[in-house]
Amino acid sequence: MTEAVDAGLGWTVQHAYRGSEFFRRKLDAAGVDPHSIRSEADLPRLPLTTKQELREAYPFGWTCVPPEQVVRIHASTGTTGRRILATYTANDLEDWAAMFQRCYEFAGVTAADRVQITPGYGLWTAGIGFQAGAERLGATAVPTGPGNLNLQFEVMLDLQSTVLCATSSFALLIAEETQRRGLNERLALRVGVFGSERWGEAMRSRIEELLKIETFDIYGFTELYGPGMGLDCREHEGIHYWDDYYLVEVIDHASEKVLAAGEEGELVVTTLRKQAQPLLRYRTHDLSRIIPEPCPCGSPFPRIERLKGRVDDMFKVRGVAVFPAQIDTVLSAQPGLGSEYQVLLTRREGRDRFLIRVEAPEVSGTEVLSAALRQELGVRPEIEIVPPGSLPRTDRKTKRVVDERG
Ligand SMILES: [Zn+2]
């Protein structure tokens, strides 16, 4: 394993250097001779790559193969600035599908399953990634794409789909709608594969309870093939990632120093086989940690903790840094609350107002909740209880933090 990793790393660095002006300049500027990177121990000598650099390299700046070898292009959603373009060779697509197939296998999906795929198709990597993995496994892909609840239910009922793939917010929407329509007994769903955004334990148990399924958290992003880069196993204690395809380091977001195994920070990935667009120490903005202990499931693939959030999700209130995952943790521990919440930040006369809207059937216990949140966050929010189902749900990514401080 180690030899294969070292060989993959050495190949990647030399390929990147040879294949693009982008990486050649980066490595030259850092004074790194690509031939000197021979093993995983050399990894910290490579310069980090940022999202901003990939954006500036738009469209083909960090593609390292000639155009005739590129067989497909995807792009990131581009909600926060310029798009990042993703290019693939035929081999890259095969590797992506193989990793995705592994995800399904970890979730216990087999060739006998019917997999309903609701993530979006098109330039976005999601839908087609779910489909390629399902087909490679030999399962039946049912590509409904996002939205259109009536169609989703029609297909789920008539075809008796057994696996549902979705963003977590769309999965919640489907789960609540299933209950509202009283369809639970007539559905054949048994597994949910959800991802593309961070979702807490409260949301997870609500979806599992309403749909009577086992859910799996999938990891991935466009710059690194797409979704399918890791999945929690049936132990549900962290996400296994595929270290035969890419390496993970954890760095301190501010100092950029590599952290010891088990410490929490920003995930940094380096690919081992990616041809069209290799990644060298790419800063993902995802916050997590490597779990050093072996998984009880016995899999040799290493694990990261489920994502705590993104570096960009962090917001500051009265000088205190807050991550939405911390709010999740507190809400999950309070009985009687829904899984949905919204943070509203405003400013009046120079002072931040920090309001959290939470769904619950009864308006009580706000003092206890506010105190518990203060304990965890270090800053006290006001609480507003709103009726269940009243906060926005979407089929893409739910925006939980509304910052109107200007
Ligand atoms: Zn495991």
XYZ file of C-alpha atoms and ligand atoms in Angstrom:
407
model
C 0.000 0.000 0.000
C 2.671 2.497 1.055
C 4.714 1.788 -2.068
C 1.689 2.348 -4.278
C 0.938 5.623 -2.477
C 4.540 6.824 -2.863
C 4.588 5.868 -6.529
C 1.240 7.618 -7.073
C 2.465 10.753 -5.351
C 5.730 10.844 -7.281
C 3.902 10.338 -10.572
C 1.327 13.032 -9.720
C 3.891 15.720 -8.927
C 5.938 15.031 -12.057
C 2.841 14.796 -14.231
C 1.519 18.096 -12.870
C 4.882 19.787 -13.431
C 5.201 18.481 -16.971
C 1.580 18.986 -17.898
C 0.825 22.581 -16.968
C 2.324 25.996 -16.672
C 0.140 26.445 -13.570
C 1.843 23.742 -11.509
C 5.287 24.401 -13.034
C 5.176 27.996 -11.804
C 3.845 26.945 -8.411
C 6.542 24.353 -7.795
C 9.308 26.546 -9.193
C 8.199 29.432 -6.982
C 8.300 27.126 -3.964
C 11.737 25.849 -5.001
C 10.541 22.251 -5.194
C 12.226 19.879 -7.654
C 9.348 17.575 -8.683
C 11.720 14.579 -8.743
C 12.539 15.138 -5.078
C 8.989 14.197 -3.989
C 9.304 10.449 -3.549
C 7.205 9.496 -0.553
C 4.349 10.608 1.651
C 6.915 12.051 4.070
C 7.814 14.628 1.391
C 4.233 15.865 1.162
C 4.577 18.874 3.502
C 7.298 20.278 1.237
C 4.769 20.853 -1.537
C 3.047 24.250 -1.640
C -0.675 24.390 -0.820
C -3.158 25.071 -3.625
C -6.141 27.347 -2.979
C -9.625 27.581 -4.461
C -8.779 31.101 -5.562
C -5.836 29.840 -7.622
C -8.034 27.276 -9.377
C -10.624 29.964 -10.083
C -7.961 32.198 -11.584
C -6.763 29.277 -13.713
C -10.210 29.174 -15.381
C -10.886 27.568 -17.759
C -8.026 25.142 -18.538
C -5.055 26.490 -16.594
C -4.622 23.498 -14.264
C -5.519 20.829 -16.828
C -2.403 18.707 -17.348
C -3.310 16.646 -20.416
C -3.752 17.723 -24.059
C -7.339 18.588 -25.141
C -7.739 15.343 -27.127
C -7.501 13.359 -23.903
C -10.256 15.325 -22.147
C -13.577 13.506 -22.554
C -15.834 15.471 -20.199
C -16.130 18.813 -18.444
C -18.028 19.718 -15.287
C -17.999 22.873 -13.201
C -18.572 23.916 -9.628
C -21.811 25.782 -8.960
C -20.031 29.123 -8.795
C -22.161 30.656 -6.056
C -19.186 32.367 -4.458
C -17.340 33.840 -7.399
C -15.950 32.421 -10.601
C -16.556 28.801 -11.467
C -13.909 26.142 -11.109
C -13.828 23.983 -14.206
C -13.314 20.224 -13.846
C -11.890 18.224 -16.748
C -11.711 14.419 -16.968
C -9.906 11.822 -19.039
C -11.675 8.529 -19.773
C -9.532 6.972 -17.062
C -10.554 9.666 -14.538
C -14.228 8.886 -15.195
C -13.581 5.181 -14.686
C -11.762 5.897 -11.397
C -14.614 8.128 -10.223
C -17.207 5.449 -11.011
C -15.087 2.804 -9.251
C -14.874 4.939 -6.101
C -18.593 5.629 -6.251
C -19.345 1.942 -6.650
C -17.340 1.365 -3.480
C -19.570 3.895 -1.685
C -22.702 1.979 -2.673
C -21.092 -1.268 -1.551
C -20.273 0.253 1.834
C -23.968 1.169 2.108
C -24.987 -2.409 1.352
C -26.436 -1.568 -2.065
C -26.370 -4.465 -4.559
C -27.162 -5.181 -8.208
C -30.718 -5.986 -7.129
C -31.368 -2.404 -5.994
C -33.230 0.346 -7.805
C -31.465 3.635 -7.166
C -33.481 6.849 -7.476
C -31.086 9.706 -8.208
C -32.431 13.155 -7.357
C -29.242 15.295 -7.353
C -28.917 17.654 -10.328
C -27.612 16.766 -13.741
C -25.742 18.964 -16.211
C -22.570 20.897 -15.551
C -22.882 19.937 -11.894
C -21.010 16.716 -11.005
C -23.624 15.251 -8.704
C -26.326 13.388 -10.644
C -24.094 11.711 -13.184
C -21.632 10.631 -10.493
C -24.388 8.824 -8.586
C -25.549 7.259 -11.839
C -22.145 6.029 -13.063
C -21.437 4.377 -9.697
C -24.818 2.657 -9.596
C -24.483 1.354 -13.136
C -20.928 0.121 -12.576
C -22.245 -1.808 -9.577
C -24.936 -3.325 -11.743
C -27.818 -1.708 -9.862
C -30.632 0.015 -11.760
C -30.240 3.779 -11.952
C -33.455 5.817 -12.045
C -32.284 9.366 -12.853
C -35.199 11.584 -11.828
C -32.998 14.618 -11.138
C -34.028 17.296 -8.617
C -37.388 18.867 -7.807
C -40.855 17.793 -8.971
C -42.134 16.000 -5.875
C -45.081 14.445 -7.700
C -42.773 12.780 -10.188
C -40.446 11.653 -7.388
C -43.331 9.930 -5.581
C -44.767 8.467 -8.755
C -41.419 6.845 -9.572
C -40.728 5.815 -5.981
C -44.104 4.072 -5.777
C -44.473 2.599 -9.264
C -40.880 1.387 -9.610
C -40.506 0.595 -5.901
C -37.115 2.338 -5.640
C -35.056 0.864 -2.806
C -32.296 3.473 -2.615
C -32.755 7.243 -2.505
C -29.864 9.578 -3.410
C -30.314 13.244 -2.555
C -28.998 16.333 -0.882
C -29.861 16.103 2.788
C -32.302 19.011 2.553
C -34.190 17.398 -0.331
C -34.208 14.089 1.567
C -35.833 15.875 4.509
C -38.401 17.427 2.209
C -39.230 13.999 0.728
C -39.380 12.433 4.196
C -41.829 15.034 5.523
C -43.906 14.867 2.365
C -44.049 11.063 2.632
C -45.529 11.442 6.084
C -47.945 14.145 4.978
C -49.195 12.006 2.090
C -49.318 8.918 4.299
C -47.230 6.921 1.833
C -44.729 5.299 4.132
C -46.190 1.789 4.069
C -46.264 1.782 0.285
C -42.623 2.751 -0.308
C -39.829 0.167 -0.678
C -36.963 2.473 0.331
C -34.357 0.932 2.617
C -31.189 3.001 2.051
C -30.517 6.730 1.690
C -27.246 8.139 0.338
C -27.182 11.835 1.133
C -24.603 14.567 0.883
C -23.396 17.778 -0.753
C -23.911 19.737 2.450
C -23.282 19.212 6.114
C -26.222 17.680 7.977
C -26.436 17.114 11.691
C -27.517 14.135 13.768
C -30.960 15.627 14.447
C -31.728 15.886 10.748
C -30.346 12.426 10.186
C -32.543 10.757 12.797
C -35.600 12.654 11.593
C -35.122 11.450 8.006
C -34.395 7.875 9.147
C -37.441 7.837 11.383
C -39.853 9.244 8.812
C -38.655 7.107 5.889
C -37.691 4.030 7.946
C -34.345 3.749 6.167
C -30.652 3.616 7.015
C -28.819 6.727 5.805
C -25.234 7.205 4.669
C -23.271 10.423 4.481
C -21.363 10.764 1.204
C -18.318 12.983 0.732
C -16.846 14.670 -2.321
C -16.540 17.868 -4.314
C -16.077 18.899 -7.930
C -12.344 19.639 -7.800
C -11.771 16.061 -6.562
C -13.825 14.170 -9.213
C -17.195 14.923 -7.517
C -19.324 13.064 -4.942
C -18.296 9.511 -4.055
C -14.966 10.301 -2.411
C -15.974 8.635 0.853
C -18.897 7.289 2.846
C -19.671 6.328 6.412
C -19.905 2.554 6.840
C -22.681 0.742 8.676
C -21.011 1.544 12.005
C -21.740 5.230 11.245
C -18.662 6.398 13.111
C -16.939 8.652 10.615
C -16.461 8.634 6.859
C -14.110 6.168 5.180
C -12.109 7.771 2.386
C -10.254 6.111 -0.463
C -6.570 6.509 0.270
C -5.646 4.469 -2.785
C -6.886 7.450 -4.844
C -6.077 10.461 -2.690
C -4.281 11.500 0.491
C -5.715 13.632 3.281
C -3.845 15.977 5.597
C -5.362 18.248 8.224
C -3.942 21.743 8.651
C -4.594 24.637 10.953
C -6.687 27.038 8.902
C -4.827 30.145 10.044
C -1.195 29.030 10.433
C -1.338 26.388 7.645
C 0.652 24.035 9.867
C -0.001 20.292 9.517
C -1.835 19.010 12.582
C -1.276 15.714 14.359
C -3.598 12.786 13.664
C -6.862 13.300 15.499
C -6.687 17.086 15.672
C -9.410 19.115 14.030
C -8.733 21.509 11.172
C -9.051 22.067 7.437
C -8.828 19.019 5.156
C -6.143 19.183 2.464
C -6.134 16.604 -0.352
C -3.549 15.364 -2.829
C -4.555 13.027 -5.632
C -2.580 9.906 -6.552
C -3.989 8.927 -9.951
C -5.943 11.851 -11.331
C -4.800 12.600 -14.889
C -6.631 15.615 -16.300
C -6.452 17.732 -13.160
C -4.254 16.477 -10.352
C -4.576 18.213 -6.992
C -1.478 19.063 -4.976
C -2.242 19.792 -1.328
C -5.565 21.375 -2.179
C -7.280 23.315 0.615
C -10.865 22.037 0.703
C -12.242 24.546 3.274
C -13.885 21.484 4.916
C -13.450 21.186 8.668
C -12.948 17.730 10.121
C -10.276 15.504 11.634
C -8.673 12.177 10.825
C -9.886 9.444 13.171
C -6.680 7.601 14.123
C -8.320 4.455 15.538
C -9.247 1.576 13.216
C -12.972 1.290 12.440
C -14.948 -1.461 14.196
C -16.184 -2.537 10.732
C -12.694 -3.834 9.961
C -12.251 -1.860 6.724
C -8.632 -0.883 6.035
C -9.721 2.461 4.577
C -8.975 5.359 6.942
C -11.664 7.630 8.328
C -12.393 11.299 8.773
C -15.039 12.624 11.146
C -18.302 13.691 9.509
C -17.751 17.287 8.408
C -18.029 19.859 11.135
C -18.671 22.498 8.514
C -16.777 24.663 6.109
C -14.260 27.314 6.897
C -16.544 29.674 4.952
C -19.582 28.764 7.104
C -17.998 30.264 10.155
C -19.516 33.537 11.257
C -18.513 35.936 13.992
C -20.898 37.369 16.548
C -19.585 39.980 18.942
C -16.075 38.810 18.107
C -16.769 35.119 18.780
C -16.308 32.533 15.976
C -19.351 30.267 15.590
C -19.804 27.178 13.385
C -23.314 26.009 12.476
C -22.276 22.477 13.514
C -22.011 23.672 17.120
C -25.631 24.830 16.945
C -26.596 21.413 15.517
C -24.919 19.665 18.416
C -26.895 21.608 21.003
C -30.234 21.362 19.171
C -29.840 17.584 18.649
C -29.474 17.128 22.398
C -32.712 18.991 23.223
C -35.833 16.822 23.164
C -38.904 18.117 21.351
C -37.107 20.282 18.808
C -37.235 19.883 15.026
C -34.053 19.445 13.023
C -34.433 22.719 11.184
C -33.165 26.097 12.302
C -32.125 29.407 10.876
C -29.653 31.960 12.133
C -30.431 35.647 11.626
C -27.685 38.183 12.213
C -28.504 41.887 12.293
C -26.822 44.966 13.737
C -28.419 47.834 15.592
C -26.536 50.781 17.013
C -23.243 48.979 16.567
C -24.305 45.876 18.448
C -24.836 42.430 16.877
C -28.219 40.809 17.291
C -27.955 36.999 17.159
C -31.277 35.259 16.662
C -31.857 31.544 16.122
C -35.222 30.388 14.810
C -35.975 26.790 15.717
C -38.881 24.589 14.681
C -40.834 23.059 17.558
C -44.484 22.234 18.207
C -44.485 24.069 21.560
C -43.181 27.478 22.539
C -41.420 26.692 25.792
C -37.945 26.055 27.155
C -36.346 28.904 25.212
C -34.393 30.033 28.306
C -32.866 26.581 28.781
C -32.003 26.376 25.102
C -30.460 29.828 25.040
C -28.301 28.955 28.053
C -27.196 25.653 26.506
C -26.204 27.451 23.316
C -24.305 30.088 25.263
C -22.410 27.320 27.010
C -21.373 25.728 23.698
C -20.830 28.847 21.578
C -19.531 31.327 24.113
C -22.136 33.866 23.040
C -25.833 33.966 23.914
C -28.403 33.883 21.106
C -32.053 34.923 21.306
C -34.397 32.049 20.501
C -37.567 32.219 18.478
C -39.694 29.076 18.244
C -41.525 28.711 14.942
C -44.087 26.075 13.877
C -42.765 22.799 12.389
C -42.386 23.010 8.609
C -42.234 26.819 8.510
C -38.521 27.252 7.763
C -37.394 27.021 4.123
C -36.549 23.622 2.612
C -35.052 23.322 -0.842
C -33.888 20.619 -3.201
C -30.384 22.080 -3.353
C -28.466 23.465 -0.438
C -30.272 25.060 2.461
C -28.947 28.420 3.546
C -29.143 28.458 7.329
C -27.270 31.621 8.171
C -28.764 34.940 7.066
C -26.349 37.765 7.745
C -27.948 41.192 7.344
C -25.281 43.156 9.132
C -23.986 44.696 5.871
Zn -16.116 1.394 9.113
